[in-house]
Amino acid sequence: MRLSTKIIAVMSALVIVTAASSAGLILSRLTDQLIESRLGELDRATALQASMFRARINELQRDVTLLAGTPPIEGIARAQAHDGADPEDGSTVAQWQRRLSVIFEQTLLSKPAYLQVRYIGMADDARELVRVQRRRPGEPVEVVADGGLQSKADRNYVRQARRRAPGQLYLSAINLNRELGQIESPDLPVIRAAVPVHIDGELFGLVVINLAIQPTLVEIVAATQTPQAVYLTNDQGQFLWHPEPGRAFAFERGDPVTVDSVFPRLAAVLTNPQANERLLRAEADRVMAARSVAYGPPDLGRRLGIFMVTSKADATLPARQLARQAALLLLALVAVTILIGVWLSRLAVRPIARLAQAVEHVGEQHPTLTLPEELSGEARHLGKALSDALGSLRQRNLELQAGNRELKQFAYIASHDLQEPVRTILSFSSLLDNQYRDQLDARGQTSLRFIIESCTRMQALIFGLLEYSRLGIEAVPTRADLGLLAAGVCDDLSEAIKAARAEVTVGELPVLNVFGVEIRLLFQNLIANAIKFRRPDVAPVIELQAKPYEDGWLVTVDDNGIGIEPAHREKVFMIFQRLHNRTEYSGTGIGLAHCRKIVDMHHGRIWVEDSPLGGSRFCVYLKEIRT
């Protein structure tokens, strides 16, 4: 064998061994990372589902508690206690019942998943006094006539609710609705919330809402787009949702199978009080996540179990695809190595150089790799592999962009849709305040004022969330003089500065390629906070300076205000987090969250230190945006 052939063989062997070893190590690490990534996806998905379920249960608890405090409830009690006539306005029990049925009817019309809203008296074996109902979610609402009202003393939820302390809510387990002792067909899973009504220490009745929980279960199961099986259980581990429809609520028909027999290593989230509220596991053939969701009054011990499972093969599919591509690329590299040994170095380097020029030409204007026509052999194989890899990367970028758009749309829709129930509550509360204020006692007027104030605060929070979700969507980097931006902010805040007798000093600031509008908002929030959180009877002193730092700039805002304790210096940047009572300092707690988001857009950092002026120093590390 000639020397050149031996050299080519040795070079080929070295390439194969090196590439195979590197590919094996990379694939092994990639597989581990993919599994960790899928566990993280499942964990986030179960957290989202838990949040959705808690939100629905909290809404149910708020509604039943609010209805239990409506004026007709107290009016019925007063009329019953005074021979059928309310001593305050002469209304009869029947008149108060009709008024209450109107409120119940409006509640059902605004909540399509509510099946029944009832007021149950304590007389005549706990006979219903008012019941408004629909048969199925979204169906028409009817007010049940007096002849259709029933006694409910034998119902477990009535017995349990009667034992609760005044104002203490009872929440039933999730089970199938029964009519005359038989499971209703098709299945109708429900959960009941009941609040006892006590007046002057005496139990007069119960307000009960029946919620059809199936739409909520369907919604939380559909909340994630990644492929996996979802199981939902009650606190006993019995299935409320199962990939096999016949297994859901099978315990109602005598089936003893529970989650212990399916996922014994995950069931501890329900059965072990000392276990964490969530568990993540990767086994031989599957990746699993479990989460325990506590809801309702703590003494009842209600829990929802969320179990998500996906195959390990699905999680590691990109690694296997990459392994096949790596094998093809390895063959191409061997061929290129052989040709390099056979052909002259110049002939081997020229096509690689042409391919490099083609790759450098790839960008936003030309996203597709166009291979030079003169490429041939191994160079063309390499170019095809690079083109495929760039195509995969481009597709992944498109998916990430689509995901970001969906997240922004979700934040906007959530903020927008949340305003509707708040507006409804505020509208009805204002109507009550305008038309019935004189009919309410002092306690009722105070409660109504609290409702209106809470709704107003909620509208401000929702608006803040909407603004937070919009921040940076259409941001365009520009060459901006940070000194001029800070001066403009001082002009905008001139009235607040004058009112607080504040002294604001702006040092020399750099000219950088940044998102100018957002940086102006950053300065405005920091300076406005320094004015707001000042010491009593001390004129604010605020200094804004900048200096080179690492590979960017460090901008500092010092003040002589009340300062921030070290334990709270990270918390202040979280959205809606407040360190002070609203009566002390106004605001929604979103300003510093805006600041952190703006700094993140610039790939920088923001933190808090003690200031030489005696208050806080906000440090902002900024890097120029590369265009």
Short mmCIF file of N, CA and C in Angstrom, two decimals, residues 31-43 46 226-231 263 266 279-290 307-317:
data_model
loop_
_atom_site.label_atom_id
_atom_site.label_comp_id
_atom_site.label_asym_id
_atom_site.label_seq_id
_atom_site.Cartn_x
_atom_site.Cartn_y
_atom_site.Cartn_z
N THR A 31 -30.09 14.18 24.48
CA THR A 31 -31.20 13.36 24.97
C THR A 31 -31.58 13.74 26.39
N ASP A 32 -30.55 13.90 27.25
CA ASP A 32 -30.83 14.29 28.64
C ASP A 32 -31.51 15.66 28.69
N GLN A 33 -31.02 16.58 27.86
CA GLN A 33 -31.61 17.92 27.86
C GLN A 33 -33.04 17.92 27.34
N LEU A 34 -33.31 17.08 26.33
CA LEU A 34 -34.68 16.99 25.80
C LEU A 34 -35.63 16.45 26.85
N ILE A 35 -35.16 15.45 27.61
CA ILE A 35 -36.01 14.89 28.66
C ILE A 35 -36.26 15.94 29.74
N GLU A 36 -35.18 16.67 30.14
CA GLU A 36 -35.36 17.73 31.12
C GLU A 36 -36.31 18.82 30.60
N SER A 37 -36.16 19.12 29.30
CA SER A 37 -37.05 20.12 28.70
C SER A 37 -38.49 19.66 28.71
N ARG A 38 -38.73 18.38 28.39
CA ARG A 38 -40.10 17.88 28.40
C ARG A 38 -40.67 17.87 29.82
N LEU A 39 -39.83 17.52 30.80
CA LEU A 39 -40.29 17.58 32.20
C LEU A 39 -40.69 19.02 32.56
N GLY A 40 -39.88 19.97 32.11
CA GLY A 40 -40.22 21.37 32.37
C GLY A 40 -41.52 21.77 31.71
N GLU A 41 -41.73 21.29 30.46
CA GLU A 41 -42.99 21.60 29.77
C GLU A 41 -44.17 21.02 30.52
N LEU A 42 -44.04 19.76 30.96
CA LEU A 42 -45.14 19.14 31.70
C LEU A 42 -45.39 19.87 33.02
N ASP A 43 -44.30 20.29 33.68
CA ASP A 43 -44.45 21.00 34.95
C ASP A 43 -45.18 22.32 34.74
N THR A 46 -48.92 21.60 33.97
CA THR A 46 -49.73 21.29 35.15
C THR A 46 -49.93 22.53 36.02
N THR A 226 -48.69 20.23 23.78
CA THR A 226 -47.72 19.14 23.65
C THR A 226 -48.44 17.80 23.78
N PRO A 227 -47.97 16.76 23.06
CA PRO A 227 -48.68 15.47 23.10
C PRO A 227 -48.44 14.73 24.41
N GLN A 228 -49.47 14.43 25.12
CA GLN A 228 -49.39 13.66 26.33
C GLN A 228 -50.79 13.21 26.75
N ALA A 229 -50.82 12.21 27.64
CA ALA A 229 -52.08 11.77 28.22
C ALA A 229 -52.29 12.52 29.53
N VAL A 230 -53.53 12.92 29.79
CA VAL A 230 -53.87 13.69 30.98
C VAL A 230 -54.86 12.89 31.83
N TYR A 231 -54.57 12.83 33.13
CA TYR A 231 -55.45 12.17 34.08
C TYR A 231 -55.77 13.18 35.18
N PHE A 263 -50.04 4.94 38.47
CA PHE A 263 -48.80 5.68 38.70
C PHE A 263 -48.43 5.61 40.18
N LEU A 266 -46.15 8.35 41.59
CA LEU A 266 -46.61 9.74 41.55
C LEU A 266 -47.76 10.01 42.49
N LEU A 279 -44.56 16.43 41.52
CA LEU A 279 -43.51 15.44 41.32
C LEU A 279 -43.23 15.32 39.84
N LEU A 280 -41.94 15.14 39.48
CA LEU A 280 -41.51 14.95 38.11
C LEU A 280 -40.67 13.68 38.05
N ARG A 281 -40.93 12.83 37.06
CA ARG A 281 -40.18 11.57 36.96
C ARG A 281 -39.96 11.23 35.49
N ALA A 282 -38.78 10.66 35.22
CA ALA A 282 -38.47 10.10 33.90
C ALA A 282 -38.11 8.64 34.10
N GLU A 283 -38.89 7.74 33.52
CA GLU A 283 -38.65 6.31 33.65
C GLU A 283 -38.16 5.76 32.32
N ALA A 284 -38.12 4.42 32.21
CA ALA A 284 -37.52 3.78 31.04
C ALA A 284 -38.20 4.19 29.74
N ASP A 285 -39.52 4.27 29.75
CA ASP A 285 -40.23 4.53 28.51
C ASP A 285 -41.19 5.71 28.57
N ARG A 286 -41.21 6.46 29.67
CA ARG A 286 -42.15 7.55 29.75
C ARG A 286 -41.62 8.67 30.63
N VAL A 287 -42.18 9.87 30.39
CA VAL A 287 -41.86 11.06 31.17
C VAL A 287 -43.16 11.52 31.82
N MET A 288 -43.13 11.77 33.14
CA MET A 288 -44.37 12.00 33.87
C MET A 288 -44.23 13.22 34.78
N ALA A 289 -45.38 13.87 35.03
CA ALA A 289 -45.47 14.98 35.99
C ALA A 289 -46.79 14.86 36.73
N ALA A 290 -46.76 15.18 38.01
CA ALA A 290 -47.98 15.14 38.83
C ALA A 290 -48.02 16.40 39.68
N PHE A 307 -52.23 14.58 36.52
CA PHE A 307 -51.16 13.66 36.13
C PHE A 307 -51.02 13.72 34.60
N MET A 308 -49.79 14.01 34.14
CA MET A 308 -49.53 14.12 32.71
C MET A 308 -48.40 13.16 32.35
N VAL A 309 -48.60 12.43 31.26
CA VAL A 309 -47.63 11.39 30.86
C VAL A 309 -47.41 11.49 29.36
N THR A 310 -46.16 11.40 28.95
CA THR A 310 -45.81 11.34 27.54
C THR A 310 -44.72 10.30 27.37
N SER A 311 -44.62 9.72 26.20
CA SER A 311 -43.60 8.69 25.97
C SER A 311 -42.23 9.34 25.83
N LYS A 312 -41.23 8.63 26.30
CA LYS A 312 -39.87 9.13 26.16
C LYS A 312 -39.46 9.21 24.69
N ALA A 313 -40.05 8.33 23.86
CA ALA A 313 -39.73 8.36 22.44
C ALA A 313 -40.15 9.68 21.80
N ASP A 314 -41.33 10.19 22.21
CA ASP A 314 -41.77 11.49 21.69
C ASP A 314 -40.84 12.60 22.15
N ALA A 315 -40.42 12.53 23.42
CA ALA A 315 -39.57 13.59 23.97
C ALA A 315 -38.20 13.63 23.30
N THR A 316 -37.68 12.46 22.91
CA THR A 316 -36.31 12.41 22.38
C THR A 316 -36.29 12.26 20.85
N LEU A 317 -37.43 12.47 20.19
CA LEU A 317 -37.47 12.34 18.73
C LEU A 317 -36.45 13.25 18.03
#
